[in-house]
Amino acid sequence: QQMKNTLRTLAVGTLIPFIVFPTNSPAKDKHHDDPYVQGPDGESGLVREVRHRLVMLPYYGVFDDIGFNVNGGTVTLVGQVRQPVLKADAETTVRKIEGVTNVVNNLEVLPLSPQDDRVRRDVYRAVFGAPGIGDRYGFSAVPSIHIIVKNGNVRLEGVVANEFDRNIINIKARGVPGAFSVENGLQIEAKK
């Protein structure tokens, strides 16, 4: 009996770090700027204006992930959006910025899926309904947490204040029925 309890304790103790403390490095390449994250103080005027215009898009929300790169006068849009109109609007608004000479629109429009819509709704409720999470991250025009769902697979993107919040959000998202996998790409906010 003692041996069985020891083995059970070892097995549970071995699994907990993988469940509670996910890897800190997201699988996705993060070599782009996110509009909902304030840039550094020395950021160029062009980058600030691209960031501002993208955040102001009327259909941009928690279920979309828009990022951008600026190289000279070329702006490359990356990420995934739910509506084709948002992809087109993002390109149109960036193209109108003074100093932009070219826009490369690599935004992917996510497939229409009632199942994905249900998973989005349930993950949103689980994450933003968690004590302390909804109050801290849920009341801005464009929240700093984004929930991307494609074919039942969930990807969390954005910025949170600390590792504890990142882990709570991860646990809540993983507990949603119908979510096949959860990739936690949430970054910890840089201290200034």
PDB file of C-alpha atoms in Angstrom:
ATOM      1  CA  GLN A   1       0.000   0.000   0.000  1.00  0.00           C
ATOM      2  CA  GLN A   2       2.830   2.418   0.916  1.00  0.00           C
ATOM      3  CA  MET A   3       4.570   1.708  -2.434  1.00  0.00           C
ATOM      4  CA  LYS A   4       1.333   2.314  -4.359  1.00  0.00           C
ATOM      5  CA  ASN A   5       0.762   5.699  -2.628  1.00  0.00           C
ATOM      6  CA  THR A   6       4.369   6.733  -3.301  1.00  0.00           C
ATOM      7  CA  LEU A   7       4.045   5.880  -7.009  1.00  0.00           C
ATOM      8  CA  ARG A   8       0.722   7.733  -7.230  1.00  0.00           C
ATOM      9  CA  THR A   9       2.291  10.810  -5.570  1.00  0.00           C
ATOM     10  CA  LEU A  10       5.248  10.700  -7.964  1.00  0.00           C
ATOM     11  CA  ALA A  11       2.964  10.369 -10.990  1.00  0.00           C
ATOM     12  CA  VAL A  12       0.748  13.279  -9.944  1.00  0.00           C
ATOM     13  CA  GLY A  13       3.759  15.399  -8.957  1.00  0.00           C
ATOM     14  CA  THR A  14       5.338  14.760 -12.351  1.00  0.00           C
ATOM     15  CA  LEU A  15       2.201  15.790 -14.276  1.00  0.00           C
ATOM     16  CA  ILE A  16       1.401  19.000 -12.374  1.00  0.00           C
ATOM     17  CA  PRO A  17       4.246  21.130 -13.806  1.00  0.00           C
ATOM     18  CA  PHE A  18       3.101  20.309 -17.340  1.00  0.00           C
ATOM     19  CA  ILE A  19      -0.513  21.126 -16.618  1.00  0.00           C
ATOM     20  CA  VAL A  20      -0.189  24.184 -14.407  1.00  0.00           C
ATOM     21  CA  PHE A  21       2.984  25.769 -15.759  1.00  0.00           C
ATOM     22  CA  PRO A  22       2.963  25.736 -19.582  1.00  0.00           C
ATOM     23  CA  THR A  23       6.031  26.608 -21.587  1.00  0.00           C
ATOM     24  CA  ASN A  24       6.937  30.298 -21.619  1.00  0.00           C
ATOM     25  CA  SER A  25       7.930  30.414 -25.264  1.00  0.00           C
ATOM     26  CA  PRO A  26       5.070  30.551 -27.739  1.00  0.00           C
ATOM     27  CA  ALA A  27       5.398  28.392 -30.840  1.00  0.00           C
ATOM     28  CA  LYS A  28       4.502  31.315 -33.097  1.00  0.00           C
ATOM     29  CA  ASP A  29       7.165  33.664 -34.446  1.00  0.00           C
ATOM     30  CA  LYS A  30       6.685  37.025 -32.699  1.00  0.00           C
ATOM     31  CA  HIS A  31       8.692  39.272 -35.032  1.00  0.00           C
ATOM     32  CA  HIS A  32       5.847  41.730 -35.461  1.00  0.00           C
ATOM     33  CA  ASP A  33       4.189  44.529 -33.527  1.00  0.00           C
ATOM     34  CA  ASP A  34       0.717  44.141 -32.047  1.00  0.00           C
ATOM     35  CA  PRO A  35      -1.494  47.241 -32.254  1.00  0.00           C
ATOM     36  CA  TYR A  36      -2.960  46.786 -28.762  1.00  0.00           C
ATOM     37  CA  VAL A  37       0.515  46.818 -27.134  1.00  0.00           C
ATOM     38  CA  GLN A  38       2.052  50.229 -26.507  1.00  0.00           C
ATOM     39  CA  GLY A  39       5.372  50.593 -28.284  1.00  0.00           C
ATOM     40  CA  PRO A  40       8.646  51.882 -26.850  1.00  0.00           C
ATOM     41  CA  ASP A  41       9.162  55.607 -26.263  1.00  0.00           C
ATOM     42  CA  GLY A  42      11.490  55.979 -29.286  1.00  0.00           C
ATOM     43  CA  GLU A  43       9.046  54.367 -31.705  1.00  0.00           C
ATOM     44  CA  SER A  44       8.816  56.036 -35.128  1.00  0.00           C
ATOM     45  CA  GLY A  45       5.822  58.174 -36.020  1.00  0.00           C
ATOM     46  CA  LEU A  46       4.899  55.807 -38.851  1.00  0.00           C
ATOM     47  CA  VAL A  47       4.778  52.782 -36.532  1.00  0.00           C
ATOM     48  CA  ARG A  48       2.712  54.743 -33.976  1.00  0.00           C
ATOM     49  CA  GLU A  49       0.253  55.787 -36.690  1.00  0.00           C
ATOM     50  CA  VAL A  50      -0.097  52.214 -38.046  1.00  0.00           C
ATOM     51  CA  ARG A  51      -0.680  50.988 -34.491  1.00  0.00           C
ATOM     52  CA  HIS A  52      -3.310  53.694 -33.854  1.00  0.00           C
ATOM     53  CA  ARG A  53      -5.184  53.137 -37.119  1.00  0.00           C
ATOM     54  CA  LEU A  54      -5.371  49.354 -36.638  1.00  0.00           C
ATOM     55  CA  VAL A  55      -6.716  49.662 -33.086  1.00  0.00           C
ATOM     56  CA  MET A  56      -9.414  52.035 -34.352  1.00  0.00           C
ATOM     57  CA  LEU A  57     -10.792  49.542 -36.917  1.00  0.00           C
ATOM     58  CA  PRO A  58     -14.508  49.098 -36.148  1.00  0.00           C
ATOM     59  CA  TYR A  59     -14.658  45.283 -36.400  1.00  0.00           C
ATOM     60  CA  TYR A  60     -11.332  44.518 -34.686  1.00  0.00           C
ATOM     61  CA  GLY A  61     -11.936  42.588 -31.489  1.00  0.00           C
ATOM     62  CA  VAL A  62     -10.947  39.876 -29.084  1.00  0.00           C
ATOM     63  CA  PHE A  63     -11.326  37.091 -31.686  1.00  0.00           C
ATOM     64  CA  ASP A  64      -8.915  38.683 -34.184  1.00  0.00           C
ATOM     65  CA  ASP A  65      -5.114  38.814 -34.166  1.00  0.00           C
ATOM     66  CA  ILE A  66      -3.600  41.559 -36.308  1.00  0.00           C
ATOM     67  CA  GLY A  67       0.123  42.209 -36.241  1.00  0.00           C
ATOM     68  CA  PHE A  68       2.345  44.327 -38.462  1.00  0.00           C
ATOM     69  CA  ASN A  69       5.914  44.945 -39.556  1.00  0.00           C
ATOM     70  CA  VAL A  70       7.203  48.243 -40.915  1.00  0.00           C
ATOM     71  CA  ASN A  71      10.232  48.209 -43.199  1.00  0.00           C
ATOM     72  CA  GLY A  72      10.851  51.632 -44.714  1.00  0.00           C
ATOM     73  CA  GLY A  73       7.547  52.571 -46.347  1.00  0.00           C
ATOM     74  CA  THR A  74       6.320  48.969 -46.602  1.00  0.00           C
ATOM     75  CA  VAL A  75       3.841  47.715 -44.011  1.00  0.00           C
ATOM     76  CA  THR A  76       3.223  43.976 -43.804  1.00  0.00           C
ATOM     77  CA  LEU A  77       0.020  42.868 -42.068  1.00  0.00           C
ATOM     78  CA  VAL A  78       0.077  39.425 -40.425  1.00  0.00           C
ATOM     79  CA  GLY A  79      -2.318  37.398 -38.308  1.00  0.00           C
ATOM     80  CA  GLN A  80      -5.827  36.004 -38.490  1.00  0.00           C
ATOM     81  CA  VAL A  81      -9.239  37.680 -38.591  1.00  0.00           C
ATOM     82  CA  ARG A  82     -12.809  36.363 -38.528  1.00  0.00           C
ATOM     83  CA  GLN A  83     -14.295  38.640 -41.194  1.00  0.00           C
ATOM     84  CA  PRO A  84     -13.086  39.359 -44.734  1.00  0.00           C
ATOM     85  CA  VAL A  85     -14.189  43.000 -44.293  1.00  0.00           C
ATOM     86  CA  LEU A  86     -11.646  43.415 -41.470  1.00  0.00           C
ATOM     87  CA  LYS A  87      -8.835  42.153 -43.713  1.00  0.00           C
ATOM     88  CA  ALA A  88      -9.820  44.638 -46.426  1.00  0.00           C
ATOM     89  CA  ASP A  89     -10.351  47.522 -43.960  1.00  0.00           C
ATOM     90  CA  ALA A  90      -6.957  46.961 -42.331  1.00  0.00           C
ATOM     91  CA  GLU A  91      -5.208  47.223 -45.699  1.00  0.00           C
ATOM     92  CA  THR A  92      -7.255  50.259 -46.782  1.00  0.00           C
ATOM     93  CA  THR A  93      -6.654  52.214 -43.594  1.00  0.00           C
ATOM     94  CA  VAL A  94      -2.901  51.506 -43.535  1.00  0.00           C
ATOM     95  CA  ARG A  95      -2.565  52.398 -47.216  1.00  0.00           C
ATOM     96  CA  LYS A  96      -3.908  55.913 -46.450  1.00  0.00           C
ATOM     97  CA  ILE A  97      -1.156  56.704 -43.913  1.00  0.00           C
ATOM     98  CA  GLU A  98       1.358  59.299 -45.036  1.00  0.00           C
ATOM     99  CA  GLY A  99       4.730  57.632 -45.632  1.00  0.00           C
ATOM    100  CA  VAL A 100       3.314  54.198 -46.496  1.00  0.00           C
ATOM    101  CA  THR A 101       4.363  53.250 -50.025  1.00  0.00           C
ATOM    102  CA  ASN A 102       3.308  49.596 -50.050  1.00  0.00           C
ATOM    103  CA  VAL A 103       1.041  47.280 -48.020  1.00  0.00           C
ATOM    104  CA  VAL A 104       1.514  43.503 -48.027  1.00  0.00           C
ATOM    105  CA  ASN A 105      -1.678  41.969 -46.640  1.00  0.00           C
ATOM    106  CA  ASN A 106      -0.873  38.520 -45.236  1.00  0.00           C
ATOM    107  CA  LEU A 107      -3.918  38.433 -42.948  1.00  0.00           C
ATOM    108  CA  GLU A 108      -5.693  35.069 -43.022  1.00  0.00           C
ATOM    109  CA  VAL A 109      -9.492  35.023 -42.891  1.00  0.00           C
ATOM    110  CA  LEU A 110     -10.567  32.219 -40.557  1.00  0.00           C
ATOM    111  CA  PRO A 111     -13.075  29.690 -41.946  1.00  0.00           C
ATOM    112  CA  LEU A 112     -16.759  30.087 -41.079  1.00  0.00           C
ATOM    113  CA  SER A 113     -17.667  27.446 -38.520  1.00  0.00           C
ATOM    114  CA  PRO A 114     -20.522  27.273 -36.000  1.00  0.00           C
ATOM    115  CA  GLN A 115     -18.367  24.876 -33.938  1.00  0.00           C
ATOM    116  CA  ASP A 116     -15.483  27.398 -33.826  1.00  0.00           C
ATOM    117  CA  ASP A 117     -17.950  30.144 -32.887  1.00  0.00           C
ATOM    118  CA  ARG A 118     -19.158  28.027 -29.962  1.00  0.00           C
ATOM    119  CA  VAL A 119     -15.576  27.361 -28.818  1.00  0.00           C
ATOM    120  CA  ARG A 120     -14.784  31.105 -29.102  1.00  0.00           C
ATOM    121  CA  ARG A 121     -17.797  31.988 -26.969  1.00  0.00           C
ATOM    122  CA  ASP A 122     -17.039  29.323 -24.348  1.00  0.00           C
ATOM    123  CA  VAL A 123     -13.330  30.197 -24.095  1.00  0.00           C
ATOM    124  CA  TYR A 124     -14.238  33.889 -23.808  1.00  0.00           C
ATOM    125  CA  ARG A 125     -16.665  33.152 -20.964  1.00  0.00           C
ATOM    126  CA  ALA A 126     -14.174  30.890 -19.188  1.00  0.00           C
ATOM    127  CA  VAL A 127     -11.265  33.334 -19.469  1.00  0.00           C
ATOM    128  CA  PHE A 128     -13.002  36.651 -18.861  1.00  0.00           C
ATOM    129  CA  GLY A 129     -15.292  35.113 -16.237  1.00  0.00           C
ATOM    130  CA  ALA A 130     -12.307  34.067 -14.107  1.00  0.00           C
ATOM    131  CA  PRO A 131     -11.960  36.128 -10.902  1.00  0.00           C
ATOM    132  CA  GLY A 132      -9.563  39.023 -11.462  1.00  0.00           C
ATOM    133  CA  ILE A 133      -9.075  38.329 -15.166  1.00  0.00           C
ATOM    134  CA  GLY A 134     -12.257  39.875 -16.561  1.00  0.00           C
ATOM    135  CA  ASP A 135     -11.891  42.935 -14.333  1.00  0.00           C
ATOM    136  CA  ARG A 136      -8.277  43.477 -15.331  1.00  0.00           C
ATOM    137  CA  TYR A 137      -8.322  42.640 -19.059  1.00  0.00           C
ATOM    138  CA  GLY A 138     -11.919  42.718 -20.253  1.00  0.00           C
ATOM    139  CA  PHE A 139     -12.917  46.380 -20.151  1.00  0.00           C
ATOM    140  CA  SER A 140     -10.925  48.013 -22.933  1.00  0.00           C
ATOM    141  CA  ALA A 141     -12.016  48.692 -26.513  1.00  0.00           C
ATOM    142  CA  VAL A 142      -9.493  46.145 -27.782  1.00  0.00           C
ATOM    143  CA  PRO A 143      -8.566  43.791 -24.926  1.00  0.00           C
ATOM    144  CA  SER A 144      -4.925  42.770 -24.611  1.00  0.00           C
ATOM    145  CA  ILE A 145      -5.962  39.085 -24.667  1.00  0.00           C
ATOM    146  CA  HIS A 146      -7.025  37.634 -28.020  1.00  0.00           C
ATOM    147  CA  ILE A 147      -8.674  34.252 -28.559  1.00  0.00           C
ATOM    148  CA  ILE A 148      -8.049  32.781 -32.015  1.00  0.00           C
ATOM    149  CA  VAL A 149      -9.938  29.600 -32.918  1.00  0.00           C
ATOM    150  CA  LYS A 150      -9.381  27.629 -36.107  1.00  0.00           C
ATOM    151  CA  ASN A 151     -10.855  24.149 -36.613  1.00  0.00           C
ATOM    152  CA  GLY A 152     -11.363  23.697 -32.861  1.00  0.00           C
ATOM    153  CA  ASN A 153      -7.770  24.639 -32.021  1.00  0.00           C
ATOM    154  CA  VAL A 154      -7.359  27.648 -29.727  1.00  0.00           C
ATOM    155  CA  ARG A 155      -4.446  30.073 -29.709  1.00  0.00           C
ATOM    156  CA  LEU A 156      -4.183  32.702 -26.986  1.00  0.00           C
ATOM    157  CA  GLU A 157      -2.348  35.863 -28.036  1.00  0.00           C
ATOM    158  CA  GLY A 158      -1.620  39.136 -26.337  1.00  0.00           C
ATOM    159  CA  VAL A 159      -0.077  40.547 -23.205  1.00  0.00           C
ATOM    160  CA  VAL A 160      -0.810  39.940 -19.530  1.00  0.00           C
ATOM    161  CA  ALA A 161       0.616  41.548 -16.404  1.00  0.00           C
ATOM    162  CA  ASN A 162       2.252  38.486 -14.851  1.00  0.00           C
ATOM    163  CA  GLU A 163       2.913  34.732 -15.024  1.00  0.00           C
ATOM    164  CA  PHE A 164       0.090  33.966 -12.582  1.00  0.00           C
ATOM    165  CA  ASP A 165      -2.524  35.552 -14.896  1.00  0.00           C
ATOM    166  CA  ARG A 166      -0.987  33.761 -17.879  1.00  0.00           C
ATOM    167  CA  ASN A 167      -1.322  30.398 -16.110  1.00  0.00           C
ATOM    168  CA  ILE A 168      -4.901  31.029 -14.902  1.00  0.00           C
ATOM    169  CA  ILE A 169      -5.988  31.995 -18.435  1.00  0.00           C
ATOM    170  CA  ASN A 170      -4.290  28.902 -19.837  1.00  0.00           C
ATOM    171  CA  ILE A 171      -6.031  26.595 -17.331  1.00  0.00           C
ATOM    172  CA  LYS A 172      -9.447  28.179 -17.987  1.00  0.00           C
ATOM    173  CA  ALA A 173      -9.062  27.862 -21.783  1.00  0.00           C
ATOM    174  CA  ARG A 174      -7.913  24.232 -21.550  1.00  0.00           C
ATOM    175  CA  GLY A 175     -11.012  23.392 -19.524  1.00  0.00           C
ATOM    176  CA  VAL A 176     -13.415  24.301 -22.348  1.00  0.00           C
ATOM    177  CA  PRO A 177     -15.145  21.279 -23.937  1.00  0.00           C
ATOM    178  CA  GLY A 178     -14.706  21.149 -27.715  1.00  0.00           C
ATOM    179  CA  ALA A 179     -11.327  22.887 -27.734  1.00  0.00           C
ATOM    180  CA  PHE A 180      -9.010  20.297 -29.294  1.00  0.00           C
ATOM    181  CA  SER A 181      -5.815  22.068 -28.269  1.00  0.00           C
ATOM    182  CA  VAL A 182      -4.756  25.315 -26.619  1.00  0.00           C
ATOM    183  CA  GLU A 183      -1.546  27.114 -27.570  1.00  0.00           C
ATOM    184  CA  ASN A 184      -0.668  29.761 -25.019  1.00  0.00           C
ATOM    185  CA  GLY A 185       1.145  32.590 -26.815  1.00  0.00           C
ATOM    186  CA  LEU A 186       0.441  35.168 -24.105  1.00  0.00           C
ATOM    187  CA  GLN A 187       3.452  37.343 -23.293  1.00  0.00           C
ATOM    188  CA  ILE A 188       4.305  38.914 -19.934  1.00  0.00           C
ATOM    189  CA  GLU A 189       4.094  42.717 -19.978  1.00  0.00           C
ATOM    190  CA  ALA A 190       7.492  44.401 -20.092  1.00  0.00           C
ATOM    191  CA  LYS A 191       8.221  46.545 -17.069  1.00  0.00           C
ATOM    192  CA  LYS A 192       9.223  50.127 -17.950  1.00  0.00           C
TER     193      LYS A 192
END
